[in-house]
Every structure is written in C-alpha cells, then in structure tokens.
Coordinates of C-alpha atoms in Angstrom, one line a residue:
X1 CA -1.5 -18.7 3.0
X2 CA -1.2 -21.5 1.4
X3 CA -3.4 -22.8 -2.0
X4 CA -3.5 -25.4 -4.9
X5 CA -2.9 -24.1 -8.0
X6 CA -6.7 -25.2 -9.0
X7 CA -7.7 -22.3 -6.2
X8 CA -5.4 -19.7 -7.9
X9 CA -8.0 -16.9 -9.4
X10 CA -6.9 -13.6 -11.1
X11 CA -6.4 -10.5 -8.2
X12 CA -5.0 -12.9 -5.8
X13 CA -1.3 -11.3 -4.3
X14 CA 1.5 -13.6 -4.1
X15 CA 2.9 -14.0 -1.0
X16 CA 6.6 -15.3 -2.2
X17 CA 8.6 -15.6 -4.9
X18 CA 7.4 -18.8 -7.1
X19 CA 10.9 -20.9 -8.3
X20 CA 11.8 -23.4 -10.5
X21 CA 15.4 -23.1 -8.3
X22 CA 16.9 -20.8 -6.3
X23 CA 17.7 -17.5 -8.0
X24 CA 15.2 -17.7 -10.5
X25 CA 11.8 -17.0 -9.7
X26 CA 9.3 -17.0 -12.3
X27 CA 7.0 -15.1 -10.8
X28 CA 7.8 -12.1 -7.4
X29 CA 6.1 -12.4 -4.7
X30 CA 3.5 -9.3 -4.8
X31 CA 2.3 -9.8 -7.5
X32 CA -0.9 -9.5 -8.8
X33 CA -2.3 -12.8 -10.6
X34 CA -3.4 -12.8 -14.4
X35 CA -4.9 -15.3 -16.0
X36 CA -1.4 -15.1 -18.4
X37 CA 0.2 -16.0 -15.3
X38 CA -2.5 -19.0 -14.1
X39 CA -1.3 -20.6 -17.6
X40 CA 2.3 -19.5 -17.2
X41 CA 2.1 -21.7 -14.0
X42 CA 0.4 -24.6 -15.9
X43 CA 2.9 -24.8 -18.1
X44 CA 5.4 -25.1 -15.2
X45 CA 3.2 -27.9 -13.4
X46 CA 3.6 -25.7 -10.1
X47 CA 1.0 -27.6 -8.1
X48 CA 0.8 -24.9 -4.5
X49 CA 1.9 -21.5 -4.1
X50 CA 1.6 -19.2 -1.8
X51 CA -0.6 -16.3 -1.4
X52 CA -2.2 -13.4 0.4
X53 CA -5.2 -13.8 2.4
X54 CA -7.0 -10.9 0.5
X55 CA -7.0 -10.1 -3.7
X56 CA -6.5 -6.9 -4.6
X57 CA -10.6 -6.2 -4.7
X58 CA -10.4 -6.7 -0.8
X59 CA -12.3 -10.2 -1.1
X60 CA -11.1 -12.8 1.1
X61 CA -9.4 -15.6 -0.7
X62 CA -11.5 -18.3 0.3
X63 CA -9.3 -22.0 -1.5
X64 CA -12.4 -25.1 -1.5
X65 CA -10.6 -26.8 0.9
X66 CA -10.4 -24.1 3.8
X67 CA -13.2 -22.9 5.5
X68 CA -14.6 -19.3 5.6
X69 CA -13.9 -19.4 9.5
X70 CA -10.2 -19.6 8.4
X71 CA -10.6 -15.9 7.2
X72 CA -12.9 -14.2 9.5
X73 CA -14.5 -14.1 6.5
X74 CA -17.7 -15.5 4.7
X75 CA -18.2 -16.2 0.9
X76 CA -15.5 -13.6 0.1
X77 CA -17.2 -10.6 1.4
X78 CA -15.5 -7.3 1.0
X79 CA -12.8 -6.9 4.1
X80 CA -14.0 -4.4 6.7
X81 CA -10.7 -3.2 7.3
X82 CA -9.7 -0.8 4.3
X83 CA -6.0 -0.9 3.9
X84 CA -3.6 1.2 2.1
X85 CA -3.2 -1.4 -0.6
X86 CA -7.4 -1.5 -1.3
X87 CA -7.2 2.2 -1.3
X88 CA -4.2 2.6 -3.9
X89 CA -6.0 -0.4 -6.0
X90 CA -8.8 1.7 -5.8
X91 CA -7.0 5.0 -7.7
X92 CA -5.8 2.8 -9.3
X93 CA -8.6 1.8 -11.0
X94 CA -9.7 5.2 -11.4
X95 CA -7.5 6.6 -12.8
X96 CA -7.4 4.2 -16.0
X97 CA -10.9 5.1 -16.3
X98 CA -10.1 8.9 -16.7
X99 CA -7.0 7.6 -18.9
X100 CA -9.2 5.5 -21.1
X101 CA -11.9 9.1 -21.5
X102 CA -8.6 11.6 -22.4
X103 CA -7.4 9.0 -25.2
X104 CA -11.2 9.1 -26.6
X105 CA -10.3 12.9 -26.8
X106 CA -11.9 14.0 -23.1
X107 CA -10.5 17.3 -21.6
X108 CA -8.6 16.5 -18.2
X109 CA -10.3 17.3 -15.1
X110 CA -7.9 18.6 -12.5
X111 CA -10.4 18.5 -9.6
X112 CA -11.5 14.6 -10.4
X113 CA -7.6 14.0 -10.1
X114 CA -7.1 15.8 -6.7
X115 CA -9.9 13.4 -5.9
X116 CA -8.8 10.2 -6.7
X117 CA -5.2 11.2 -5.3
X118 CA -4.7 13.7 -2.2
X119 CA -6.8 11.0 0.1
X120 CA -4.8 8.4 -1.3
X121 CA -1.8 10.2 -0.5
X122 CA -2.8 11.1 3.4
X123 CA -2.5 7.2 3.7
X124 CA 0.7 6.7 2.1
X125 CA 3.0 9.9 3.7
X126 CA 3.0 7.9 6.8
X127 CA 3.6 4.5 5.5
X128 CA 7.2 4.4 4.0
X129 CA 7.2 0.5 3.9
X130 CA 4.4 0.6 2.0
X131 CA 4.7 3.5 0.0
X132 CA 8.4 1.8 -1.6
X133 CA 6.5 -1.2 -2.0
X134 CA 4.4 -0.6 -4.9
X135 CA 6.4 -1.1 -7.3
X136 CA 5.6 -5.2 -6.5
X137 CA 1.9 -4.7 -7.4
X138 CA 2.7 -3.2 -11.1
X139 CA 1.0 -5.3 -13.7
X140 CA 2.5 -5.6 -17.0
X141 CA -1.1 -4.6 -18.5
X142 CA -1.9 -2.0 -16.6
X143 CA 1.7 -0.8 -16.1
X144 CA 0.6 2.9 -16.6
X145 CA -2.1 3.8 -14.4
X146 CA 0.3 2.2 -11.3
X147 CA 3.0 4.2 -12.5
X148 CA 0.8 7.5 -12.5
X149 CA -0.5 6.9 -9.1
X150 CA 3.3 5.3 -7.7
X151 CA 5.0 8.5 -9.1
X152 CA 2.3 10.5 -7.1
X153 CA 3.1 9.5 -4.4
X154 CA 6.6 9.2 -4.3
X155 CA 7.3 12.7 -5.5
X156 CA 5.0 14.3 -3.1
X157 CA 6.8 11.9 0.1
X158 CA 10.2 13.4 -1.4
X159 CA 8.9 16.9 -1.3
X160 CA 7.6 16.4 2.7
X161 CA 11.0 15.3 3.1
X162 CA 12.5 18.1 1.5
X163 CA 10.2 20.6 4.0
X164 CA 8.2 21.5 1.3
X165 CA 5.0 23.2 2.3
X166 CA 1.5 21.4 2.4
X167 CA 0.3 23.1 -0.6
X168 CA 3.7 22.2 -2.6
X169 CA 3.5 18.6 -1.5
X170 CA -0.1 18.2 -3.1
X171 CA 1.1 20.1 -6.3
X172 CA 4.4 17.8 -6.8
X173 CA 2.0 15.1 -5.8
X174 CA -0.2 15.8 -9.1
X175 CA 2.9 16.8 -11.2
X176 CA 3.9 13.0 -10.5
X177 CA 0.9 11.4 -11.2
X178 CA 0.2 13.5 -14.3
X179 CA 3.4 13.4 -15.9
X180 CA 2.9 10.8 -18.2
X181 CA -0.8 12.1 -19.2
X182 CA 0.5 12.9 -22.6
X183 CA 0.9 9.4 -23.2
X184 CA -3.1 9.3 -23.8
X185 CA -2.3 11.1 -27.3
X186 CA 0.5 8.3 -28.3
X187 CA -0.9 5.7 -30.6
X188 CA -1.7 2.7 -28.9
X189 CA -0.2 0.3 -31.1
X190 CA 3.0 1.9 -29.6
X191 CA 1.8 2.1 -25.7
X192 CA 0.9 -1.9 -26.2
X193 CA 3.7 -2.9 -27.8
X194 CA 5.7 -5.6 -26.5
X195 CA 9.2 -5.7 -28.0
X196 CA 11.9 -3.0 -27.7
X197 CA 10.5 0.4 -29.6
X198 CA 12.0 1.3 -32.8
X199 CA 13.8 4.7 -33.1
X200 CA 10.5 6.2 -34.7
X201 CA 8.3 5.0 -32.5
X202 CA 10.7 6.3 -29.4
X203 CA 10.6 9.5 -31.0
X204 CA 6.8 9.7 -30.9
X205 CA 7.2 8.9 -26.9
X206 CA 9.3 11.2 -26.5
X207 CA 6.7 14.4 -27.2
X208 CA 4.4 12.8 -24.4
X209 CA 5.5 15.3 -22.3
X210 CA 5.0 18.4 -24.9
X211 CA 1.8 16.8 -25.4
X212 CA 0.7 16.5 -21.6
X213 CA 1.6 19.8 -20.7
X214 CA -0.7 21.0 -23.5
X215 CA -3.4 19.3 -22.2
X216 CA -3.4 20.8 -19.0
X217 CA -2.6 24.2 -20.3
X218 CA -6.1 25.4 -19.9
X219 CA -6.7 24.3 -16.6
X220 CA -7.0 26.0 -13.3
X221 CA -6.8 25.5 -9.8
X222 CA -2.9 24.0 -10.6
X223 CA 0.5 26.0 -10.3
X224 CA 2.7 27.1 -13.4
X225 CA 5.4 24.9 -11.6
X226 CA 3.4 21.6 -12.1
X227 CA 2.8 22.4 -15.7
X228 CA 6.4 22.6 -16.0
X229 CA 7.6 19.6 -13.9
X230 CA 5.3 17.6 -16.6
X231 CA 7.0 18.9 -19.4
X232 CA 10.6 18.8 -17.5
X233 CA 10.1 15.5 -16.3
X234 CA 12.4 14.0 -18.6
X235 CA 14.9 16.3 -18.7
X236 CA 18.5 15.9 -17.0
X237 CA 20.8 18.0 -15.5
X238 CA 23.7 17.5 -18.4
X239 CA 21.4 18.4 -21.5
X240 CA 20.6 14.6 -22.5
X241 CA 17.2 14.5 -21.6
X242 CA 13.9 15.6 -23.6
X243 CA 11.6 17.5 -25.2
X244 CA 14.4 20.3 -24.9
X245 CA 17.6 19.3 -23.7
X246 CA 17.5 21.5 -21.0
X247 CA 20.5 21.6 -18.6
X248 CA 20.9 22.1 -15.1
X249 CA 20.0 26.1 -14.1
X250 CA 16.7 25.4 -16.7
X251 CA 15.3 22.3 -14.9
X252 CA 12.7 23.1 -12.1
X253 CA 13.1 21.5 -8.9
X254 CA 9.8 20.2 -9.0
X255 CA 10.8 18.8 -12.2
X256 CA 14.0 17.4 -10.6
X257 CA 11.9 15.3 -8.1
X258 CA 9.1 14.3 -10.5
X259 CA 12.1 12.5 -12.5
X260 CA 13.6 10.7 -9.8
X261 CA 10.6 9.7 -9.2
X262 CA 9.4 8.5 -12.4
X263 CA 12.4 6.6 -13.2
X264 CA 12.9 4.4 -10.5
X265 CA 9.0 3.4 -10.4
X266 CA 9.4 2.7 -14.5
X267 CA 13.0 0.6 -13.6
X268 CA 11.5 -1.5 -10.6
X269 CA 8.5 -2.6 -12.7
X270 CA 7.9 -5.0 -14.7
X271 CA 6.6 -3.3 -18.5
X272 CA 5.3 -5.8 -21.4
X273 CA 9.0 -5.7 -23.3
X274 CA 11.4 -5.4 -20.3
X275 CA 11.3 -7.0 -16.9
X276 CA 11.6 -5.4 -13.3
X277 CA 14.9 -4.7 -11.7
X278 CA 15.3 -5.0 -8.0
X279 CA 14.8 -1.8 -6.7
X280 CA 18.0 -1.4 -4.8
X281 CA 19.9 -2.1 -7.8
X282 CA 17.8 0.7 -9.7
X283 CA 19.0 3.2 -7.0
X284 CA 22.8 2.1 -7.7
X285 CA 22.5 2.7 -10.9
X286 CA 20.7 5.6 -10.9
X287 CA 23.2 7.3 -8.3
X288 CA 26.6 5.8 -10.8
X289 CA 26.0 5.0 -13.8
X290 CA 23.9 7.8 -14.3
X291 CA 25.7 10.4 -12.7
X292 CA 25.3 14.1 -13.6
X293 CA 22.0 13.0 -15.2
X294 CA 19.7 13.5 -11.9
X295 CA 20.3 16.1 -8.8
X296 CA 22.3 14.3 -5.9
X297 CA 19.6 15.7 -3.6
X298 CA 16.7 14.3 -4.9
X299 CA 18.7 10.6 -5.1
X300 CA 19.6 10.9 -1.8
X301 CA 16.0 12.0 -0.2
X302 CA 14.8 8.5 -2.1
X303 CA 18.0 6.6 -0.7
X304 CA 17.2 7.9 2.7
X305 CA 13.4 6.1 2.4
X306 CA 13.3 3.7 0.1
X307 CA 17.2 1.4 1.3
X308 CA 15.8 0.5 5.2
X309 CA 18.6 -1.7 5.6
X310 CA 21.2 -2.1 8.7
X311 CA 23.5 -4.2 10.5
X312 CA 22.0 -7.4 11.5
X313 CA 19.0 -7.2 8.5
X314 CA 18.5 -10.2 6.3
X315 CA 18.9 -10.1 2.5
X316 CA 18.5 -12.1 -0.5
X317 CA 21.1 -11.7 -2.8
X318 CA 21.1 -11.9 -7.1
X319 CA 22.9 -15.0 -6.9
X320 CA 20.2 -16.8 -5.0
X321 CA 21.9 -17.2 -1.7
X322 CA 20.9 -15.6 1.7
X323 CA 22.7 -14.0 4.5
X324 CA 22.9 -10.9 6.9
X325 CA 24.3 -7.7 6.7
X326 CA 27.8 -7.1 8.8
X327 CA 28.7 -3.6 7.7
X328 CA 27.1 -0.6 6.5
X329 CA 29.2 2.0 4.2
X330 CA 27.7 5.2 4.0
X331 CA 29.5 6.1 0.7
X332 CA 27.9 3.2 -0.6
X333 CA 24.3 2.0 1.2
X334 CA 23.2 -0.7 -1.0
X335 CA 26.3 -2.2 -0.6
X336 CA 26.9 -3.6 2.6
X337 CA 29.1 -6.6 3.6
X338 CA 26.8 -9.6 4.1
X339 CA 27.6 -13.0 5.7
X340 CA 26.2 -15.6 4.1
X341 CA 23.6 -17.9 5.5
X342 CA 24.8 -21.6 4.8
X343 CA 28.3 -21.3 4.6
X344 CA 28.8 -18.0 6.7
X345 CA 31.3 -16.7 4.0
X346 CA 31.9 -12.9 4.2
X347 CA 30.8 -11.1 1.3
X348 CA 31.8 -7.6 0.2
X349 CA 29.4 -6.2 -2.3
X350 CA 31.4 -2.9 -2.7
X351 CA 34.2 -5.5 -4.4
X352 CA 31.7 -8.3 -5.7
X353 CA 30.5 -5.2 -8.2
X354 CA 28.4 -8.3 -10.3
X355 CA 26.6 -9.6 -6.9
X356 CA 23.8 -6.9 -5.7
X357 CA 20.8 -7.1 -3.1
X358 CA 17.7 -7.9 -4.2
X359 CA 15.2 -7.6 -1.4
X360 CA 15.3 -7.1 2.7
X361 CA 14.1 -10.4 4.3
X362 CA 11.3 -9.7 7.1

C-alpha cells in the first residue's frame, strides 16, 4: 500500500525497493523500518513509499488518511490471521531475549530453544518461498537473533531434502540456530562494531564456536552430532576454516550443512559494517569462487530451493534494467540468458561475468 512518509512508523515492511534512480535503491523492499531509516529517508526528501499492509507485530498499518475499513482492520488491532512472517518475528524476538540472559552469564536451556524453534519450523518446511525469503527481514541491529533463527531453518529444510529422518531434521534444525551461541561470550564492543574488525578482534570471533560448544557441553536431551556441527560450523573442506582447520574426512555432515547454511544467510544480509548481497549472487560465489571450501552436495540441495527461476520468469538485473529469462543452463543456474525489457537486447550472463541477477520479479 501506499503511504506518506509522515505515516511511516518503525515495524512497517517495505513493499519495494525505495530509489533515488534506477539501480540504486537506498533502502530493499522487505525491509523492516527503523527510526535510522525514517531519518535516512528525511534526509533524501522521499515524500511516499510503499509498504505492507501489516508491521512486523501483526498490527494493521492504518496511514491518517485511509480508513480502518481499508484493512479489515480497526485501530491496528492484532491480525487474526497468524502468518509465517508473525510467527518467525515472534522467535525472533525470543530468542534475543534468551541471547541477552546467556551474555549476563545464564546457562542455555535446550528445551526453551526447541520451543521457540521446532513449531516455527513446521510452518516453514512447507513454505520454500518464504523460507529463502528471510534474509529481506534481517535488521542491521538485530542481525544476530534473525540469523540464529534463518540458519534454523534453512539447515533443517536442507536435511528434509537430503531424506534425513525426523528426529535428524530437528537436531540440524537446533545445530543451525545455535551455532553462533558462542557469540554471547564475545565482547560487545566487538559484536556492535560497525567498521571492518581488526585482526585481533577477528581472532576473538573466531573462538565463538569453541566457546558455544562449551556452553552446551552439559546439556541433555541434544545429540553429540549437534555439539559438533556448532563447533565445525566454520570449518571447510580444504583446511582453511576454524577453530581447527579441519579438512574434509574430519568435518561432520551435519556440520557441512550448518555452514552452508550460515554463510549464505550472513552474505544476503545486511550487518552494521557491510551491506547485503543479492542472494543469487551469494550462491555463485559460494559454488566458484569458493570452491573446495563447502561440499557440492550441500550447495546444490540450497541451489535446488533457494534459485526458482525458469524460462519465461522476470528478473531485475545489477545494472538496473529489467527483462525475461530465455535460457536456462544447468551448469550454470543463476545465469541464464535474459532479454531485456525496453530494448529487447539478448543478454548472456554466463559471458556478461560483471552483470548478475538480483531478484525474481513476481
């Protein structure tokens, strides 16, 4: 819908991208509006935008000039219908507020987890749309709760694909979503840092997962596999990964998916020093330039869910312009040969290596 910038309150959901021109949005649509952002768009004089009818709390968005009768709504009441995106915004939540407890030193509690996450994740197996969608609702502030819940989730749909069994699915499920507990025993003048870290302070990141799976190493009710995918989670498959360096034989195949996992969420979101790549382009460079680092498997069980492209869908390109895809290669999936929209000028992305997709038009 709609709105004037003086309607814009923090929790709305942008509906599109906002631009200055084409190519160069300063805000993606999906995301979730801070007041940072209400003054970001001050500063650019945007006057309307564009947004969902609901914020992320599930209130209707209810602009002075429309009428509650234009939501089915009245004075913003909470919206009957709960959707996938008010339940994830929901563990969400949650889970910062266990987050917040284990960096005031609180042990972890493995059964509050399960709660917060295996309903969540009921909702999401079916959903693929949604489910490789939430990278758009990361906030810069709240970047690592989303990515412990996205991770979740997306390792436990990669283990269903991979006919894991029920009881495997939930565990790689909490694997994901726990990886980066250690993180609550990292400074936070580090965690809130907003410039590139220095070479100390990476080296202090880099025992969060040492740390994390010490703080689960009392814990029950959760499989020795688990433990280790939190502690493997960012190792790789040619020894260059951490705590241990690690190669290939060592590296648990829970662990294998957990990383996937955990690395494109991290690369399509936006963080406080760096900002979000579009995801397709993540899973190019994830399956070529980083090649030997992560099992082929695993990268191609995400390619398979996350690229839902095909001839004849619509895509926006990183050059700004617009067109429809031709021709599918299945050497190389996210890049296709697209016709562009105005001019209806063939484009092959396979040879245009500096031209990629950004996003599927619905």
């Amino acid at each position: 819908m709609k709105i004037k910038l003086g309607d814009l309150t923090e929790g709305c959901i942008l509906e599109r991208d906002i631009q200055l021109r084409k190519g160069h949005p300063i805000a993606y649509k999906k995301t979730i509006v801070t007041n940072e952002l209400i003054e970001v768009l001050n500063a650019f004089l945007i006057k309307e935008l564009y947004v969902e009818k609901y914020r992320e709390d599930g209130k209707a968005v209810n602009p002075k000039e429309t009428s509650d009768a234009d939501h089915g709504e009245a004075g913003g009441e909470t919206c009957k219908e709960t959707s996938f995106l008010l339940s994830y915004m929901d563990a969400v939540k949650s889970f910062k507020k266990l987050f917040k407890g284990w960096q005031a030193g609180s042990m972890v509690d493995v059964p509050a987890i399960r709660n917060i996450f295996v309903p969540l994740l009921e909702k999401a197996l079916p959903s693929e749309e949604d489910l490789f969608s939430l990278h758009h609702y990361t906030n810069k502030n709240d970047y690592f709760y989303h990515h412990a819940i996205s991770v979740g989730l997306i390792s436990a749909y990669m283990a269903k694909k991979l006919y894991y069994n029920q009881g495997d699915i939930v565990q790689v499920g909490l694997a994901g979503c726990l990886s980066d507990i250690g993180m609550a025993k990292i400074p936070n003048r580090i965690l809130a840092k907003e410039r590139p870290l220095t070479q100390e302070e990476f080296k202090e990141i880099k025992n969060h997962p040492l740390l994390g799976y010490q703080m689960l190493q009392k814990s029950t009710g959760i499989k020795k596999e688990m433990k280790l995918a939190i502690l493997q989670h960012h190792e790789r498959l040619d020894g260059s990964g951490y705590p241990n360096a690690v190669q290939a034989d060592k590296i648990h195949p829970f662990s294998r998916i957990v990383a996937v996992a955990d690395v494109f969420h991290a690369m399509a979101s936006d963080k406080v020093y760096r900002p979000r790549l579009s995801s397709y382009r993540v899973l190019e460079l994830m399956m070529h330039d980083e090649f030997g680092k992560f099992d082929i498997e695993m990268i191609d069980t995400l390619v398979r869910g996350a690229v839902k492209l095909s001839i004849g869908t619509s895509v926006e390109l990183s050059d700004g312009r617009s067109g429809e895809i031709m021709f599918m290669s299945t050497r190389y999936p996210m890049r296709p040969m697209v016709k562009i929209s105005d001019s209806g000028e063939l484009i092959d992305l396979d040879k245009e290596r500096a031209i990629y997709i950004v996003e599927k038009i619905k």
